[in-house]
Short mmCIF file of C-alpha atoms and ligand atoms in Angstrom, two decimals:
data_model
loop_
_atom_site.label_atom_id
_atom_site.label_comp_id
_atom_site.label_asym_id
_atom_site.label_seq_id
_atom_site.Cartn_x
_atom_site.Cartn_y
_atom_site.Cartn_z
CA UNK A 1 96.63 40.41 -74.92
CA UNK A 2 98.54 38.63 -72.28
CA UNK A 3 97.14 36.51 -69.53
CA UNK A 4 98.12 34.77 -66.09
CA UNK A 5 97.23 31.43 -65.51
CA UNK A 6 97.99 29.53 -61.92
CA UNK A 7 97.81 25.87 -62.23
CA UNK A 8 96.17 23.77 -58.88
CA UNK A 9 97.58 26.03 -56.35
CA UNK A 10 95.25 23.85 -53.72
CA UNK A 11 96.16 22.46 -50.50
CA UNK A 12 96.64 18.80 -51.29
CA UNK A 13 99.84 19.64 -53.55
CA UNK A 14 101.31 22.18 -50.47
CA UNK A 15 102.39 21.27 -47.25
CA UNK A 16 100.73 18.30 -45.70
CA UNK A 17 98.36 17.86 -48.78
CA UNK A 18 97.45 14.20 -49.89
CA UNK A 19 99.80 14.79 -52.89
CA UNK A 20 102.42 16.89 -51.28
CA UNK A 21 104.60 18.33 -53.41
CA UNK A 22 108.05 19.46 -51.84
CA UNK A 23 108.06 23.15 -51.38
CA UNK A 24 105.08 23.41 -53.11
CA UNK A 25 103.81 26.53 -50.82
CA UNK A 26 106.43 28.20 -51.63
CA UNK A 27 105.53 29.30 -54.92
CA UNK A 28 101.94 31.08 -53.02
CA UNK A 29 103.80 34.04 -53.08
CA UNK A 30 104.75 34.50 -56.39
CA UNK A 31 101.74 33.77 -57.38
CA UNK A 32 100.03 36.52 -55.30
CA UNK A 33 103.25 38.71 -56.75
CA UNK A 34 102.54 38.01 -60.42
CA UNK A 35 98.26 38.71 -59.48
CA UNK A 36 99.20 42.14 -58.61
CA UNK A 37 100.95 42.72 -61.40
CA UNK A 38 98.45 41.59 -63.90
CA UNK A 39 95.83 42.91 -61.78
CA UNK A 40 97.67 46.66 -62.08
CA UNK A 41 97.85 46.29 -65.78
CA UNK A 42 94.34 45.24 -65.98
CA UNK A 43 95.33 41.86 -67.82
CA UNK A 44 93.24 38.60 -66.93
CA UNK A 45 94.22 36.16 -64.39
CA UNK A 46 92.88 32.55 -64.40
CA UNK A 47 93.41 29.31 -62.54
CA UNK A 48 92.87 25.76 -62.44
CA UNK A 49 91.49 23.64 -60.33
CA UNK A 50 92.23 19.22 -59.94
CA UNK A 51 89.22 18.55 -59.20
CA UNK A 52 88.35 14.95 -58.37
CA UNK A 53 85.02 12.99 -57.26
CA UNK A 54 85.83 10.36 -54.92
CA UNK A 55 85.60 7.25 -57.32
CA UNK A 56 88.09 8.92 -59.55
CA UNK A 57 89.72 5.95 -61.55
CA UNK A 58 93.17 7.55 -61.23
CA UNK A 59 93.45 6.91 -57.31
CA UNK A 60 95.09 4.08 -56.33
CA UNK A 61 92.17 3.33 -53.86
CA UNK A 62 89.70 2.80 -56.98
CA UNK A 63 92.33 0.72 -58.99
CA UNK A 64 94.55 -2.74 -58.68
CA UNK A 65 97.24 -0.84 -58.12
CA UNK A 66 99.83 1.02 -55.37
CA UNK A 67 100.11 4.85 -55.10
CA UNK A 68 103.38 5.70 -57.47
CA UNK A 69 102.89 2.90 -59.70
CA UNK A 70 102.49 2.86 -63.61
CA UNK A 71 99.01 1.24 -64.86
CA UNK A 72 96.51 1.70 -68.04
CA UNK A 73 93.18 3.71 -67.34
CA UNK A 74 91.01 4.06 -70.60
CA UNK A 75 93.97 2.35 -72.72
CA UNK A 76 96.23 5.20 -71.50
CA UNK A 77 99.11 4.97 -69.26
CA UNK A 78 98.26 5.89 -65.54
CA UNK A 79 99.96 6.75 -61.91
CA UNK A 80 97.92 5.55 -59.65
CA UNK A 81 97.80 8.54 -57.42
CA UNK A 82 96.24 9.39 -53.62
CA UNK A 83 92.75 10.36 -52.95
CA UNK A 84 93.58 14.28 -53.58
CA UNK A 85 91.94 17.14 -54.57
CA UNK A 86 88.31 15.57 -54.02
CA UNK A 87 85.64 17.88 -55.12
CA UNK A 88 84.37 20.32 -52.24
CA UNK A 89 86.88 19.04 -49.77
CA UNK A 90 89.84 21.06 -48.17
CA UNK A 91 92.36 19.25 -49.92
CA UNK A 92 90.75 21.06 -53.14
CA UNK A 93 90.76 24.60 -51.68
CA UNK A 94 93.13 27.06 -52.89
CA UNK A 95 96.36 27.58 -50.37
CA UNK A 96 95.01 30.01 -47.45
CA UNK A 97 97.96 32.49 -48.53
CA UNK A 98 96.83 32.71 -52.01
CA UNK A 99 94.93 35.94 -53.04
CA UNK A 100 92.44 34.26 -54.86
CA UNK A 101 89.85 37.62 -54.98
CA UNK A 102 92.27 38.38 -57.76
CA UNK A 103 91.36 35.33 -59.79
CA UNK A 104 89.00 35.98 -62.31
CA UNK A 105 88.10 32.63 -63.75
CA UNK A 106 88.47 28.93 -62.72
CA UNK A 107 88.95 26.13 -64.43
CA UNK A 108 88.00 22.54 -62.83
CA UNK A 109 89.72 19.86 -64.55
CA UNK A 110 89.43 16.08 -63.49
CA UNK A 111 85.86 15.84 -63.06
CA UNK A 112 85.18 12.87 -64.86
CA UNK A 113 86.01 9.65 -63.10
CA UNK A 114 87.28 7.58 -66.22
CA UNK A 115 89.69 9.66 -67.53
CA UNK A 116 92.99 11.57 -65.94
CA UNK A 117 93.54 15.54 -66.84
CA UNK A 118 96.71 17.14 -66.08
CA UNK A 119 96.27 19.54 -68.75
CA UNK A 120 93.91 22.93 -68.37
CA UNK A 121 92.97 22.34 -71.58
CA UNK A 122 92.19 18.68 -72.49
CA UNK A 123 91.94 15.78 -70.73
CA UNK A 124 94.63 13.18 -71.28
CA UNK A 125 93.18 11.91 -74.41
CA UNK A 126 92.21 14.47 -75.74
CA UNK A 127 88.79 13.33 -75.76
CA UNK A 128 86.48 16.36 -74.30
CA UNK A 129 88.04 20.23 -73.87
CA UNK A 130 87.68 22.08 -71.08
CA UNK A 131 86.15 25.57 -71.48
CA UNK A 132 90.03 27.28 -71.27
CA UNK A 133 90.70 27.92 -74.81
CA UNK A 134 86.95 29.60 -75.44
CA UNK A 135 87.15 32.08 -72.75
CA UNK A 136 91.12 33.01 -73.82
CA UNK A 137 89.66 33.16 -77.24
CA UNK A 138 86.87 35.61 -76.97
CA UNK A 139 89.50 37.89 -74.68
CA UNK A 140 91.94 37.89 -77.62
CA UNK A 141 94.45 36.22 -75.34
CA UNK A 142 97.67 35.09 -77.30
CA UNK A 143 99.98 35.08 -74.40
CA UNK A 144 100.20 33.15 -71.44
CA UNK A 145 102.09 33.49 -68.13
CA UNK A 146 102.10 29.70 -66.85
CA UNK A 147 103.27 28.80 -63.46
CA UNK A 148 102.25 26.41 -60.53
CA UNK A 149 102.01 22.40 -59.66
CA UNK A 150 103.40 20.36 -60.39
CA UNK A 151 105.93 21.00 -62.90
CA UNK A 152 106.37 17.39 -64.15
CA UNK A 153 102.73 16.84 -64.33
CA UNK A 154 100.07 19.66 -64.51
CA UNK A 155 102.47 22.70 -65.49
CA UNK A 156 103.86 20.58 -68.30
CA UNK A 157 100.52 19.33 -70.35
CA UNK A 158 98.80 22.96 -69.94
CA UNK A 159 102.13 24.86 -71.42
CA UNK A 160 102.52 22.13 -74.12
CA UNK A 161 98.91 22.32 -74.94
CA UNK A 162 99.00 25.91 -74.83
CA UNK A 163 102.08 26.35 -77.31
CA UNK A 164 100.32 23.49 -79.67
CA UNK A 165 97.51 25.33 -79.77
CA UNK A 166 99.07 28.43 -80.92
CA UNK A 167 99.72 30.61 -77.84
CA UNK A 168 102.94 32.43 -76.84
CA UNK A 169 104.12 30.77 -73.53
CA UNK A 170 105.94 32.09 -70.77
CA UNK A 171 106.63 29.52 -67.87
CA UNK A 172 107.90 31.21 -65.23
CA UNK A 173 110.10 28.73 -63.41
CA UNK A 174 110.18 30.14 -60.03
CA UNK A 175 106.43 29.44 -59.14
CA UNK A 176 106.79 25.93 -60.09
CA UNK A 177 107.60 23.01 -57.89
CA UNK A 178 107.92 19.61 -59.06
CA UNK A 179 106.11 15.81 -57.90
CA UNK A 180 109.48 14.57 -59.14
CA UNK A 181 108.63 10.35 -58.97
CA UNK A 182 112.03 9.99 -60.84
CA UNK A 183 114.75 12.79 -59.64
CA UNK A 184 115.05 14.76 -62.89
CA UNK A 185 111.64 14.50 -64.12
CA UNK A 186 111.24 18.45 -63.37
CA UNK A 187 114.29 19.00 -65.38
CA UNK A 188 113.20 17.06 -67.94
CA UNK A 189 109.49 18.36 -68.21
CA UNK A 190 111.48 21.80 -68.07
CA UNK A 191 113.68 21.02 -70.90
CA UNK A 192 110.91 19.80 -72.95
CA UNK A 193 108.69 22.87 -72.95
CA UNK A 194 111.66 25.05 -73.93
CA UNK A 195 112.23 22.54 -76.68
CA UNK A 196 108.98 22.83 -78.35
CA UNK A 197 109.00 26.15 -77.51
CA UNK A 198 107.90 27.52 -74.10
CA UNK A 199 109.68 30.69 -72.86
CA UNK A 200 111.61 29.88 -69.69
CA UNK A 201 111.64 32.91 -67.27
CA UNK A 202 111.94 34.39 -63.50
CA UNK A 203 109.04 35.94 -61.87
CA UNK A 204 111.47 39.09 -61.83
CA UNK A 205 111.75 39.66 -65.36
CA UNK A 206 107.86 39.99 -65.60
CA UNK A 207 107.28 43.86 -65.54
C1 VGL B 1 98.56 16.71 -60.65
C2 VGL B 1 98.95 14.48 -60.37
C3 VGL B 1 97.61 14.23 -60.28
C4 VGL B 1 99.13 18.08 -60.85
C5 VGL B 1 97.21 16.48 -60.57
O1 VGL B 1 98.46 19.07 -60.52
O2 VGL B 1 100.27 18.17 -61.36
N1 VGL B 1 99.42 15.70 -60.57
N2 VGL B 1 96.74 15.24 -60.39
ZN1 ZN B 2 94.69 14.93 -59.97
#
């Protein structure tokens, strides 16, 4: 069985979020495309959430250090990022466009202040799981349809979790949009999950 998963479609990563990511909204819509495609073929759709308290050690206004830089949190290396997607705040709503009805199951990832998690399915150490693998597990899920923000961040640690893990991985590269600190990290992060395997395709080609 084949699932859709959207990674942190939320307002801080759109337009005017905390942690804008260029273009960012304008993957929305192929989001709410690929929805009513998996929603006609009665296949399972689920999402992620950042999801941030407010003393979250990876913000730059809990740390020693300036938004954008490199640091060490836990022994691991760090951006210090913006306040964004703080729990129960605007910033970590879904997009007002997106048709989240359609959305069977979230996934909140970031909760616990010590420790960064860019990946649906771990957190960056690998320390605790998140409940992601379980519920595709017990829906026979061995195929995902990845796409969403940010490409270089997010995107990348859920599809290369996902493919190390075992699943068949589709990223479809037109719903993603990239933070892009360095200028080619997209292209990069995109060239890596091909690499270790990740199926790079167009929202069009999905039937
Ligand atoms: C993300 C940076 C910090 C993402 C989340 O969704 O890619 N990036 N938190
Ligand atoms: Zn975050």
């Amino acid at each position: 069985m084949k699932a859709l998963l959207l990674i942190d479609l939320q307002n801080d990563f759109c337009k005017n979020g905390a942690l804008e990511v260029k273009d960012g909204d304008k993957v929305i819509f192929v989001g709410n495309l690929l929805m009513e495609k998996f929603k006609n073929s009665n296949n399972m759709i689920l999402a992620t959430k950042d999801w941030h308290p407010i003393t979250h050690k990876s913000f730059a206004s809990n740390s020693d250090g300036k938004i954008g830089e490199l640091g060490i949190l836990n022994g691991l290396p760090q951006v210090w990022w913006p306040n964004h997607c703080v729990e129960n705040t605007k910033g970590s709503e879904f997009h007002p466009n997106l048709n989240s009805k359609y959305i069977d199951k979230i996934i909140f990832k970031g909760t616990n202040k010590e420790i960064d998690s860019y990946s649906g399915f771990f957190d960056n150490g690998k320390l605790n799981k998140t409940e992601l693998d379980s519920i595709l597990k017990k829906n026979n899920i061995d195929t995902l349809y990845i796409m969403g923000l940010a490409t270089d961040f997010c995107v990348k640690f859920t599809v290369l979790d996902a493919l190390q893990l075992g699943y068949k991985v589709y990223l479809v590269e037109d719903g993603c949009r990239g933070v892009n600190l360095t200028p080619n990290s997209s292209l990069d992060a995109i060239n890596e999950m091909k690499e270790k395997g990740a199926i790079i395709i167009n929202s069009s080609e999905i039937l």
